[in-house]
PDB file of C-alpha atoms in Angstrom:
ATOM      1  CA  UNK A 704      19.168   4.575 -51.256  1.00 51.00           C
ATOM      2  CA  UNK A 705      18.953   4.314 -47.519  1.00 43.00           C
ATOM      3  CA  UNK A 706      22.258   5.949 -47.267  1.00 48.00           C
ATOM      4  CA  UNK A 707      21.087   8.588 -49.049  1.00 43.00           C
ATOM      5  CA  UNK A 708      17.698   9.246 -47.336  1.00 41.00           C
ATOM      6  CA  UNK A 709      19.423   9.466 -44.012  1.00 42.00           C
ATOM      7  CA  UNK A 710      21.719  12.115 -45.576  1.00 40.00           C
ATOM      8  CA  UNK A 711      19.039  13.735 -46.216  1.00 43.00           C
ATOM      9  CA  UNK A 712      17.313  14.019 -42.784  1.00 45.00           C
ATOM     10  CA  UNK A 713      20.608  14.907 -40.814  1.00 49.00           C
ATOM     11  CA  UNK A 714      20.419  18.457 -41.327  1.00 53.00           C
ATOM     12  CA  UNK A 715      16.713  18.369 -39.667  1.00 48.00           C
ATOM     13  CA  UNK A 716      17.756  16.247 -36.587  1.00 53.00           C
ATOM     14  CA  UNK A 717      20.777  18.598 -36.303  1.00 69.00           C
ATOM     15  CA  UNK A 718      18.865  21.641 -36.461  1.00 86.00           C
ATOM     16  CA  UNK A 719      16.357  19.775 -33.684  1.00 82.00           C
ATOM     17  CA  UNK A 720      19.401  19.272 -31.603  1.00 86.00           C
ATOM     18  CA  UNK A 721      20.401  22.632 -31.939  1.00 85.00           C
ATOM     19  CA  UNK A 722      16.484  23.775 -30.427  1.00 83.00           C
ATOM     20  CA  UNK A 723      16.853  21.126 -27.977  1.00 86.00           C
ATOM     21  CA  UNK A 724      19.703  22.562 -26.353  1.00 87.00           C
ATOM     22  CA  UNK A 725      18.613  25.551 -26.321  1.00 86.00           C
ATOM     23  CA  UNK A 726      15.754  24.214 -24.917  1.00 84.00           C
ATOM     24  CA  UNK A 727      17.960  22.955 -21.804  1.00 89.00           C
ATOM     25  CA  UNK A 728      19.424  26.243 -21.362  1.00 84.00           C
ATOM     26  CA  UNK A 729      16.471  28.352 -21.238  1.00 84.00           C
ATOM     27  CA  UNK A 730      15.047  25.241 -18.301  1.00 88.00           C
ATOM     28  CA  UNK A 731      18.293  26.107 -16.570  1.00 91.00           C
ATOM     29  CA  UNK A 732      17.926  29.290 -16.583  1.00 91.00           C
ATOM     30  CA  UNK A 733      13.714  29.212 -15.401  1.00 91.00           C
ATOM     31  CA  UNK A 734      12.886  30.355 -18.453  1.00 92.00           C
ATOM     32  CA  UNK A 735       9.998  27.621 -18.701  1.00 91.00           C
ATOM     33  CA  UNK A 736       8.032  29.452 -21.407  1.00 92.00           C
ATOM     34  CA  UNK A 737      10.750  29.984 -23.694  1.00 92.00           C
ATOM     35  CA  UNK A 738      12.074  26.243 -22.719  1.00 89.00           C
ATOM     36  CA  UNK A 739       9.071  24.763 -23.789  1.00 91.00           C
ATOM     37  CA  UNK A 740       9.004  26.668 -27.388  1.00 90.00           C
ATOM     38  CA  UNK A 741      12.077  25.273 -28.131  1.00 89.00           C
ATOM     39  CA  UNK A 742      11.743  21.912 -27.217  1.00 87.00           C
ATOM     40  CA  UNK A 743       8.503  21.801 -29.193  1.00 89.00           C
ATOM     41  CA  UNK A 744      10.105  23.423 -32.663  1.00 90.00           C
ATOM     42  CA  UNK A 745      12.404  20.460 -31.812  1.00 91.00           C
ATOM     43  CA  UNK A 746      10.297  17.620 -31.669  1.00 92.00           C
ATOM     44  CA  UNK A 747       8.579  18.962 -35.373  1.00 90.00           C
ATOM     45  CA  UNK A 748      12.122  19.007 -36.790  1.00 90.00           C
ATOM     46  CA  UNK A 749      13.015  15.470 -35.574  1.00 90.00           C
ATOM     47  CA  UNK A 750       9.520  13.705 -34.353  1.00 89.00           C
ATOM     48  CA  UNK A 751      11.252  10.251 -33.794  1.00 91.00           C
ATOM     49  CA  UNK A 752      13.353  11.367 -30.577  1.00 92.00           C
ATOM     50  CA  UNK A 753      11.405  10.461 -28.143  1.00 93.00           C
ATOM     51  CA  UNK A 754      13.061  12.536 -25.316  1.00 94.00           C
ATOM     52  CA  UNK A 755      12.174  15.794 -26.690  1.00 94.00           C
ATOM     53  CA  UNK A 756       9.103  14.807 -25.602  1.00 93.00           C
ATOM     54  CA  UNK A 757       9.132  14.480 -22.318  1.00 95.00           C
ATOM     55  CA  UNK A 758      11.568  17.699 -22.096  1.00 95.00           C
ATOM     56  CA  UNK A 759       8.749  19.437 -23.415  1.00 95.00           C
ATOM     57  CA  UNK A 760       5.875  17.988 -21.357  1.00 96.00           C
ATOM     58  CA  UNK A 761       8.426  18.597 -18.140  1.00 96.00           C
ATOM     59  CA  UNK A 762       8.355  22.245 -18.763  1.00 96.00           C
ATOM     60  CA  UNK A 763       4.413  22.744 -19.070  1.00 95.00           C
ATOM     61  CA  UNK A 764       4.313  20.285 -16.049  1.00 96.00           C
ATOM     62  CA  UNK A 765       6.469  22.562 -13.786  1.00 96.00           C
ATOM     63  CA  UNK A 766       4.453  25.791 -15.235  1.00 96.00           C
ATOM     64  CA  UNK A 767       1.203  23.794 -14.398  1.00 95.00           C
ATOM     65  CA  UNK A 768       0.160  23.615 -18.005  1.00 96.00           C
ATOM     66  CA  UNK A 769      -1.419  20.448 -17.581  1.00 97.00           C
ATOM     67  CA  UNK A 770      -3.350  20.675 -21.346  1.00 97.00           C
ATOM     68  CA  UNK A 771      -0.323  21.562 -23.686  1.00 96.00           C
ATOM     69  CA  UNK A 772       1.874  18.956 -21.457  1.00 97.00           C
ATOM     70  CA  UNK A 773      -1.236  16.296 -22.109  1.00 98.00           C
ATOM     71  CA  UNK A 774      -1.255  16.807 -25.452  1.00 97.00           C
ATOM     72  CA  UNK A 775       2.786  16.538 -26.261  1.00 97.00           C
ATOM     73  CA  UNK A 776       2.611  13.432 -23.953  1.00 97.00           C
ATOM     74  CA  UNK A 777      -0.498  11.629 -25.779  1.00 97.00           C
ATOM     75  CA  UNK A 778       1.242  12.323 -29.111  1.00 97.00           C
ATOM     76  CA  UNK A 779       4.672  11.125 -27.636  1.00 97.00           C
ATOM     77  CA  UNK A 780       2.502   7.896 -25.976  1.00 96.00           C
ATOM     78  CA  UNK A 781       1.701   6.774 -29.283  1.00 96.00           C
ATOM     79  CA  UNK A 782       4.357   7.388 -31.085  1.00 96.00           C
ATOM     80  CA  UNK A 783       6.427   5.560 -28.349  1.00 97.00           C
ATOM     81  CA  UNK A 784       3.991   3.221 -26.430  1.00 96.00           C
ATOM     82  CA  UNK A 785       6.498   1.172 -24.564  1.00 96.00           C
ATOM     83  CA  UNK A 786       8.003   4.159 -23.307  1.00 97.00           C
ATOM     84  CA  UNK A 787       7.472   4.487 -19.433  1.00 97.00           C
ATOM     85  CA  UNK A 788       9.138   7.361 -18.616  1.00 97.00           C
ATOM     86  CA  UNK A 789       6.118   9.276 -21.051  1.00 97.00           C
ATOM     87  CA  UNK A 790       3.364   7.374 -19.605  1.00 98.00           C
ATOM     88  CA  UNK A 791       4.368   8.309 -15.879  1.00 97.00           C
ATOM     89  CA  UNK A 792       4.707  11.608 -17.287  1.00 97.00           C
ATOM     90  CA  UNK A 793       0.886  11.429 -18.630  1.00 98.00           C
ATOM     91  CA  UNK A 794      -0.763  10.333 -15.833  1.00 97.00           C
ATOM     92  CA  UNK A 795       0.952  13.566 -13.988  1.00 97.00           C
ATOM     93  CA  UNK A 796      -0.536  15.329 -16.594  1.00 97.00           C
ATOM     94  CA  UNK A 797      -4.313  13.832 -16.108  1.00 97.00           C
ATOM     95  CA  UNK A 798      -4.055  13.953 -12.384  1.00 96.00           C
ATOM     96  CA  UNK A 799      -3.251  17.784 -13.040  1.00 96.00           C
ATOM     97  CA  UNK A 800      -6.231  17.854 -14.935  1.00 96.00           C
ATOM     98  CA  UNK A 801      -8.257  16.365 -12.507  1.00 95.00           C
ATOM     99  CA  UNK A 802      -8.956  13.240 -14.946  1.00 96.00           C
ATOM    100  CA  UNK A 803      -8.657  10.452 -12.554  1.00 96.00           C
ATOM    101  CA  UNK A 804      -9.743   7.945 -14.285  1.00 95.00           C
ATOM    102  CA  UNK A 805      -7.334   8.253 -17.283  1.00 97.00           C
ATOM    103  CA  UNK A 806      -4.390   8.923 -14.993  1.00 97.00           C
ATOM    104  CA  UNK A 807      -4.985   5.660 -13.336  1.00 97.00           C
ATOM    105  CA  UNK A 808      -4.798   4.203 -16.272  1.00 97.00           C
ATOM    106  CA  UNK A 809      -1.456   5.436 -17.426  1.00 97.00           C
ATOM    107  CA  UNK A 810      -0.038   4.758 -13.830  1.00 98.00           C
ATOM    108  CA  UNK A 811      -1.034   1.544 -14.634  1.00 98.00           C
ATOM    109  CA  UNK A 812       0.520   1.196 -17.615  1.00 98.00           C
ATOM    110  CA  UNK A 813       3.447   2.460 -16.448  1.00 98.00           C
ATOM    111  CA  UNK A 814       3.797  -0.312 -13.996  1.00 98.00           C
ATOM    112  CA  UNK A 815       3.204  -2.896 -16.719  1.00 97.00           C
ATOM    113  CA  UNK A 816       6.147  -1.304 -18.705  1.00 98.00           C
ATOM    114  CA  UNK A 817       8.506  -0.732 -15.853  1.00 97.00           C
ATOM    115  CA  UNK A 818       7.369  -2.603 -12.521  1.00 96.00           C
ATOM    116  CA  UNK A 819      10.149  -1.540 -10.728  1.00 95.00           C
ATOM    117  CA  UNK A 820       9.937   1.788 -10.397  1.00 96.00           C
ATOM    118  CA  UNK A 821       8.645   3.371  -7.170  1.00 96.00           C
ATOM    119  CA  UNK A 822       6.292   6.574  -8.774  1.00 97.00           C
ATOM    120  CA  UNK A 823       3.382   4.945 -10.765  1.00 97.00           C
ATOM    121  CA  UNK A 824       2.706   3.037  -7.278  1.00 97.00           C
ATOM    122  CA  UNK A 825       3.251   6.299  -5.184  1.00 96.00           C
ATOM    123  CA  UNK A 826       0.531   7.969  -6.820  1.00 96.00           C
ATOM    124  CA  UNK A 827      -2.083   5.618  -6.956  1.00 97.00           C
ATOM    125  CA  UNK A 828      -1.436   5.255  -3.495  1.00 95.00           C
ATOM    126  CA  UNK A 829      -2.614   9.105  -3.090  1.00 93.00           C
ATOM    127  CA  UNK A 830      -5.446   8.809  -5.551  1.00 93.00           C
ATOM    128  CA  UNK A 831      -7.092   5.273  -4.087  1.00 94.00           C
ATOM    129  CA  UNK A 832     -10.338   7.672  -3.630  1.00 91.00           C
ATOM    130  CA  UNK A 833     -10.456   7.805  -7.638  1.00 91.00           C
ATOM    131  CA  UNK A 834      -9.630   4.486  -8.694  1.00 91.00           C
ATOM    132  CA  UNK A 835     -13.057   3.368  -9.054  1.00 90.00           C
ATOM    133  CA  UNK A 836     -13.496  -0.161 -10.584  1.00 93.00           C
ATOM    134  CA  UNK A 837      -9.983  -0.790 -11.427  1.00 95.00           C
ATOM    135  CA  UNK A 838      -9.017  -0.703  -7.836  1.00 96.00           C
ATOM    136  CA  UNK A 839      -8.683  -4.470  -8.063  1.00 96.00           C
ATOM    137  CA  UNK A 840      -6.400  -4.312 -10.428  1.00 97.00           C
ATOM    138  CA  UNK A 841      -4.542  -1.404  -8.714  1.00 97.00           C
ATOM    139  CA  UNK A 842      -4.500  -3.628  -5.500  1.00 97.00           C
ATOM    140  CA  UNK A 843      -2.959  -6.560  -7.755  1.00 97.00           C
ATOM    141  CA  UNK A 844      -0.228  -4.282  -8.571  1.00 98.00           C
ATOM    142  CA  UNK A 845       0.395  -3.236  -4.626  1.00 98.00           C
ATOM    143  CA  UNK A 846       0.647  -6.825  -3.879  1.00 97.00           C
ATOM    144  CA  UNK A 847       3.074  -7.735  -6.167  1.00 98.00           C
ATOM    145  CA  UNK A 848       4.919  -4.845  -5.811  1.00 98.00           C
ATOM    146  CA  UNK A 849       5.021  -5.504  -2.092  1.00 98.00           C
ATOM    147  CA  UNK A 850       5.850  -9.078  -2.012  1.00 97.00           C
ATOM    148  CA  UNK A 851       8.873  -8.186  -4.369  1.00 97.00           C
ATOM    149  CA  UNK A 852      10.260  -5.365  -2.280  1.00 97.00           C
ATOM    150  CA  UNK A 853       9.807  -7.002   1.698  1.00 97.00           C
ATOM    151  CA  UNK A 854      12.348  -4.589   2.817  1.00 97.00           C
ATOM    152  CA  UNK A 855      10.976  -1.402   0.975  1.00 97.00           C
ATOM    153  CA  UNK A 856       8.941   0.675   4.029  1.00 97.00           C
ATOM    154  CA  UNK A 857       6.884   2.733   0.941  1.00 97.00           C
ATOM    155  CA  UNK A 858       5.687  -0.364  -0.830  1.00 97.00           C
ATOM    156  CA  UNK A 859       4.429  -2.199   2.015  1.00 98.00           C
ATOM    157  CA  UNK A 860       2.599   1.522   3.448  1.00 98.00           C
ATOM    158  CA  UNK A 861       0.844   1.457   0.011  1.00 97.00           C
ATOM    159  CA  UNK A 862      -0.143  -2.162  -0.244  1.00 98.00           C
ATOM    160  CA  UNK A 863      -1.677  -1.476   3.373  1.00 98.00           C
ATOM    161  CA  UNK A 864      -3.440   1.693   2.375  1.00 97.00           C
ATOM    162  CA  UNK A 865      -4.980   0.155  -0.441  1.00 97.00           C
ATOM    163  CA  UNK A 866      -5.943  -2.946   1.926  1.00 96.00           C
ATOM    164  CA  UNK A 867      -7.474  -0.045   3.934  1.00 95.00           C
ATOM    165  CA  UNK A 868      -8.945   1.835   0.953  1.00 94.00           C
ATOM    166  CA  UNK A 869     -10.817  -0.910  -0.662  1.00 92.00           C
ATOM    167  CA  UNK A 870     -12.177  -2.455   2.407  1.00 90.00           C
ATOM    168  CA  UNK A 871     -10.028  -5.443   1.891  1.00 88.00           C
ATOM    169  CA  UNK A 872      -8.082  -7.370   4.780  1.00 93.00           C
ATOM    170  CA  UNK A 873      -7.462  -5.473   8.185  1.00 95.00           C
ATOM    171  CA  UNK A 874      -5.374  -7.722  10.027  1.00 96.00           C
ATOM    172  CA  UNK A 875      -3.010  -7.640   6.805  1.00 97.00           C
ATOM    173  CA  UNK A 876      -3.412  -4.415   6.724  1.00 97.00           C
ATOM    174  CA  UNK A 877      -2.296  -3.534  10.157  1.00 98.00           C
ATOM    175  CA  UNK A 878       0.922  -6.081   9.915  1.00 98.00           C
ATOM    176  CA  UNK A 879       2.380  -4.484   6.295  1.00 98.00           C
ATOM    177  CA  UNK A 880       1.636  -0.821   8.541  1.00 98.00           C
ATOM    178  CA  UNK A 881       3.980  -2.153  11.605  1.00 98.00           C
ATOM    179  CA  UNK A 882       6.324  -3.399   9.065  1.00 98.00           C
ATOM    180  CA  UNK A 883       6.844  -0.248   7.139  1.00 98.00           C
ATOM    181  CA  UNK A 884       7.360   1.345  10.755  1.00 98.00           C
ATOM    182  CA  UNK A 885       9.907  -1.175  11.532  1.00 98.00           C
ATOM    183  CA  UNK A 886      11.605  -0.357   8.330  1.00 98.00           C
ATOM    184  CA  UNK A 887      11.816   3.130   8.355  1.00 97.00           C
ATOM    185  CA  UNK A 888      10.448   4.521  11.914  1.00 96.00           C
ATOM    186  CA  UNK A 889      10.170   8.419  10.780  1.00 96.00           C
ATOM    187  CA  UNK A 890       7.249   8.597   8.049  1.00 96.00           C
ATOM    188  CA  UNK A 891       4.178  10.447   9.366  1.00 97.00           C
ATOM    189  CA  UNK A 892       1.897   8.744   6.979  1.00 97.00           C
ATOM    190  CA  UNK A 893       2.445   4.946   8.443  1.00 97.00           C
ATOM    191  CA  UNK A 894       2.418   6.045  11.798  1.00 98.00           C
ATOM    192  CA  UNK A 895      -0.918   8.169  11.117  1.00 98.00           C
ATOM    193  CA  UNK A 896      -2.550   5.530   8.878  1.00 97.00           C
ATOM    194  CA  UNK A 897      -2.204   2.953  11.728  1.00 98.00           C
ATOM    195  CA  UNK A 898      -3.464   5.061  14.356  1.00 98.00           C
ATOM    196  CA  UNK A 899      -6.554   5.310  12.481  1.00 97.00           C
ATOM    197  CA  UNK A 900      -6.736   1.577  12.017  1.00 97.00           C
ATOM    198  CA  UNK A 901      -6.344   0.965  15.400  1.00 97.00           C
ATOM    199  CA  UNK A 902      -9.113   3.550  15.959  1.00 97.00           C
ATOM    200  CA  UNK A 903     -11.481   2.191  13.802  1.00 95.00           C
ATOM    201  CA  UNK A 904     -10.831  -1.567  16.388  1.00 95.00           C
ATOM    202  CA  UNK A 905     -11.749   1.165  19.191  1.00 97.00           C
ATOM    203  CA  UNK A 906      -8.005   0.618  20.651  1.00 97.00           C
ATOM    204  CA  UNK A 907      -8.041   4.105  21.446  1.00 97.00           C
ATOM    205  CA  UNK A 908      -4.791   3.722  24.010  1.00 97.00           C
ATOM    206  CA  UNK A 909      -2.592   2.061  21.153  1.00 97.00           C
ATOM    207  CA  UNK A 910      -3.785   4.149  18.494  1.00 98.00           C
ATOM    208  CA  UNK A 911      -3.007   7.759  20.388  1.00 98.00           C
ATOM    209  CA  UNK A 912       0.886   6.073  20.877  1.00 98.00           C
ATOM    210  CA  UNK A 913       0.584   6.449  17.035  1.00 98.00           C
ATOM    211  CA  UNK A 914      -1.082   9.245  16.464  1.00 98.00           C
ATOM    212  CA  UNK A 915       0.882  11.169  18.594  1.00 97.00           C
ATOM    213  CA  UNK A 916       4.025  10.052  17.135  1.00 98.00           C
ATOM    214  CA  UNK A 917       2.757  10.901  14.079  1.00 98.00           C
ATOM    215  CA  UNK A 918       1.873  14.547  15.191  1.00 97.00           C
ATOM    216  CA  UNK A 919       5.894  14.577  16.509  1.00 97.00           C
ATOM    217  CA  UNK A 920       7.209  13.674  12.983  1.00 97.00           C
ATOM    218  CA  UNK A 921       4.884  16.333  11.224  1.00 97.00           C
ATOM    219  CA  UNK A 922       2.749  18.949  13.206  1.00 96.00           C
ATOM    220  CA  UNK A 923       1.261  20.238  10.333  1.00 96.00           C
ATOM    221  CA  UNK A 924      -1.017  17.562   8.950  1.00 96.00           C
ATOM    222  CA  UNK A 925      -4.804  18.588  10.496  1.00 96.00           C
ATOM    223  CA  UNK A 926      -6.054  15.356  10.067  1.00 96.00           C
ATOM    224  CA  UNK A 927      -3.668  13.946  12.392  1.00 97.00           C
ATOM    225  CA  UNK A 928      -4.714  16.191  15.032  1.00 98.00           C
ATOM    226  CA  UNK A 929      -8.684  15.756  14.184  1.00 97.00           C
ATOM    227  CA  UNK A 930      -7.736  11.952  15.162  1.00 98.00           C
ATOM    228  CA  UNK A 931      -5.985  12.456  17.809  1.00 97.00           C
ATOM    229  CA  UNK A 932      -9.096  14.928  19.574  1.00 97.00           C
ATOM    230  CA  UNK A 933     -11.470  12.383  18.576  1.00 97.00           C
ATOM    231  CA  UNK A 934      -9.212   9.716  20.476  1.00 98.00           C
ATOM    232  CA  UNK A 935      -8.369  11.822  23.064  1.00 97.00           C
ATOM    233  CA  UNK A 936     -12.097  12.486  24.186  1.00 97.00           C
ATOM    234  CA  UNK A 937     -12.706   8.417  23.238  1.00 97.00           C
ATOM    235  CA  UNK A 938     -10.077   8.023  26.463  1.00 97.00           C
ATOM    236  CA  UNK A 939     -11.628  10.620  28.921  1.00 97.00           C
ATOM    237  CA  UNK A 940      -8.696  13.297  28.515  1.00 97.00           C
ATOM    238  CA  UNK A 941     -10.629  16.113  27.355  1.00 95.00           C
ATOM    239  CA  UNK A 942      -8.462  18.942  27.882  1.00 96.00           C
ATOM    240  CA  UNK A 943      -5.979  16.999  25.649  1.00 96.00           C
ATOM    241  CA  UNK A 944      -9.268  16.617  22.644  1.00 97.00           C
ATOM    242  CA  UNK A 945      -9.671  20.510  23.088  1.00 97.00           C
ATOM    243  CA  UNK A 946      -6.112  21.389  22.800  1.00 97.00           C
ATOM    244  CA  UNK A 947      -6.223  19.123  19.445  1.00 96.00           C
ATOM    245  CA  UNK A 948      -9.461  20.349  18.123  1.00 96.00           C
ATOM    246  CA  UNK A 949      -8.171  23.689  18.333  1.00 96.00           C
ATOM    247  CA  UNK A 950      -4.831  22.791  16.850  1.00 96.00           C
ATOM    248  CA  UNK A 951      -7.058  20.998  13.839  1.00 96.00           C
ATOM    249  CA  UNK A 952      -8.940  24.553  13.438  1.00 95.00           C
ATOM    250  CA  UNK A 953      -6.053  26.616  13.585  1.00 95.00           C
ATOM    251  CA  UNK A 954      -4.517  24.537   9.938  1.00 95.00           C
ATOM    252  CA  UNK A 955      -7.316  23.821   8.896  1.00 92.00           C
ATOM    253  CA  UNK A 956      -7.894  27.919   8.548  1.00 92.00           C
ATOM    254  CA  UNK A 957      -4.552  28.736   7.558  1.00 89.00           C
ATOM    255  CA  UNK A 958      -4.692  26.386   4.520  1.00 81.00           C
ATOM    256  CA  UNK A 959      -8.192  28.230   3.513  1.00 76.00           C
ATOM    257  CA  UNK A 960     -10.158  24.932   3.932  1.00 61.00           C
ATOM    258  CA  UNK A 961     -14.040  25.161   4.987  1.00 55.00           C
TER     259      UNK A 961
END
């Protein structure tokens, strides 16, 4: 009987293959749109393959169709809810939709199915403003992911920033930022986040050294040179604070922010 049932399903999963690669051809070719129609006839042809999911939601995800991708990724969520690779893939989708809250919870989850991998982490770390009262348990998850990767610069940044974020432990704070320098030396954001740290403890010598290095690594982050003005005139050198304030203006204007 079983035998028989699965007979009779083949030709549906084979025609869902054949949509699926079409699928993949159309993606190669940056045909997004037509992508996306395929791999969606090919999930309703063969609904238990999980990655023609996620090949869909990938191609509204890349167009910026955060609502279609949302709702082929809660459908695949439920239908596969131990699948990480959709839940990371839903949270994208909420943060594109600008619903925080429910994309920290799917970052979340995605951690509790697959706590090694680096992305769930990586954008909680860039949405700590949103987190709201599950930052503790998004600080939890920086810890441990932290004390399980000492040599990993990125994990220890994080588990600083959310130190930082949350009002939590400073001195802590300030050692995991020197040790993601020492790890790897040439990431604007540790070198920036530190400077303002050391700010903040009105060590407005040590925290230019930073600043400014993080200015060398990427000129084109304005808030690094709104810190370093503020710094600058903090340590007397005010031609050095107008030369940054001006530099702040100047990107801040060519972005289009007010």
């Amino acid at each position: 009987m079983l035998t028989a049932l699965l007979l009779l399903f083949a030709p549906l999963a084979q025609t869902a293959n054949v949509h699926e690669r079409a699928g993949r051809d159309y993606e190669a070719t940056g045909k997004l749109e037509q992508a996306a129609v395929e791999y969606e006839r090919a999930i309703e042809l063969n609904p238990r393959e999980d990655s023609y999911y996620f090949e869909a939601a990938h191609a509204y995800l890349l167009l910026q169709r955060f609502d279609p991708a949302v709702r082929i990724l809660e459908r695949g969520s439920k239908t596969f809810p131990k699948n990480a690779q959709l839940e990371l893939a839903l949270g994208v989708g909420y943060y594109g939709q600008r619903r925080f809250m429910e994309a920290t919870g799917a970052f979340l989850r995605t951690i509790d199915l697959a706590p090694e991998v680096e992305q769930p982490y990586v954008f909680l770390g860039k949405m700590l403003d949103q987190a709201g009262d599950r930052m503790p348990e998004v600080l939890h998850q920086f810890q441990k992911w932290a004390a399980a990767n000492p040599n990993d610069a990125r994990a220890q940044f994080v588990y600083a920033k959310g130190l930082m974020e949350s009002g939590g432990d400073m001195a802590q704070a300030e050692r995991l930022l020197r040790t993601s320098i020492a790890l790897k030396d040439d990431q604007w954001e540790s070198h920036y986040e530190l400077g303002v740290l050391l700010e903040q403890q009105r060590k407005y010598s040590d925290a230019s050294v930073e600043l400014e290095r993080s200015a060398a690594i990427s000129p084109s982050q304005a808030d690094v040179h709104y810190h370093l003005s503020r710094v600058y005139d903090r340590l007397g050198e005010s031609d050095k604070a107008a030369e940054q304030r001006g530099l702040h203006e100047r990107l801040m204007a060519a972005s289009g922010a007010k």
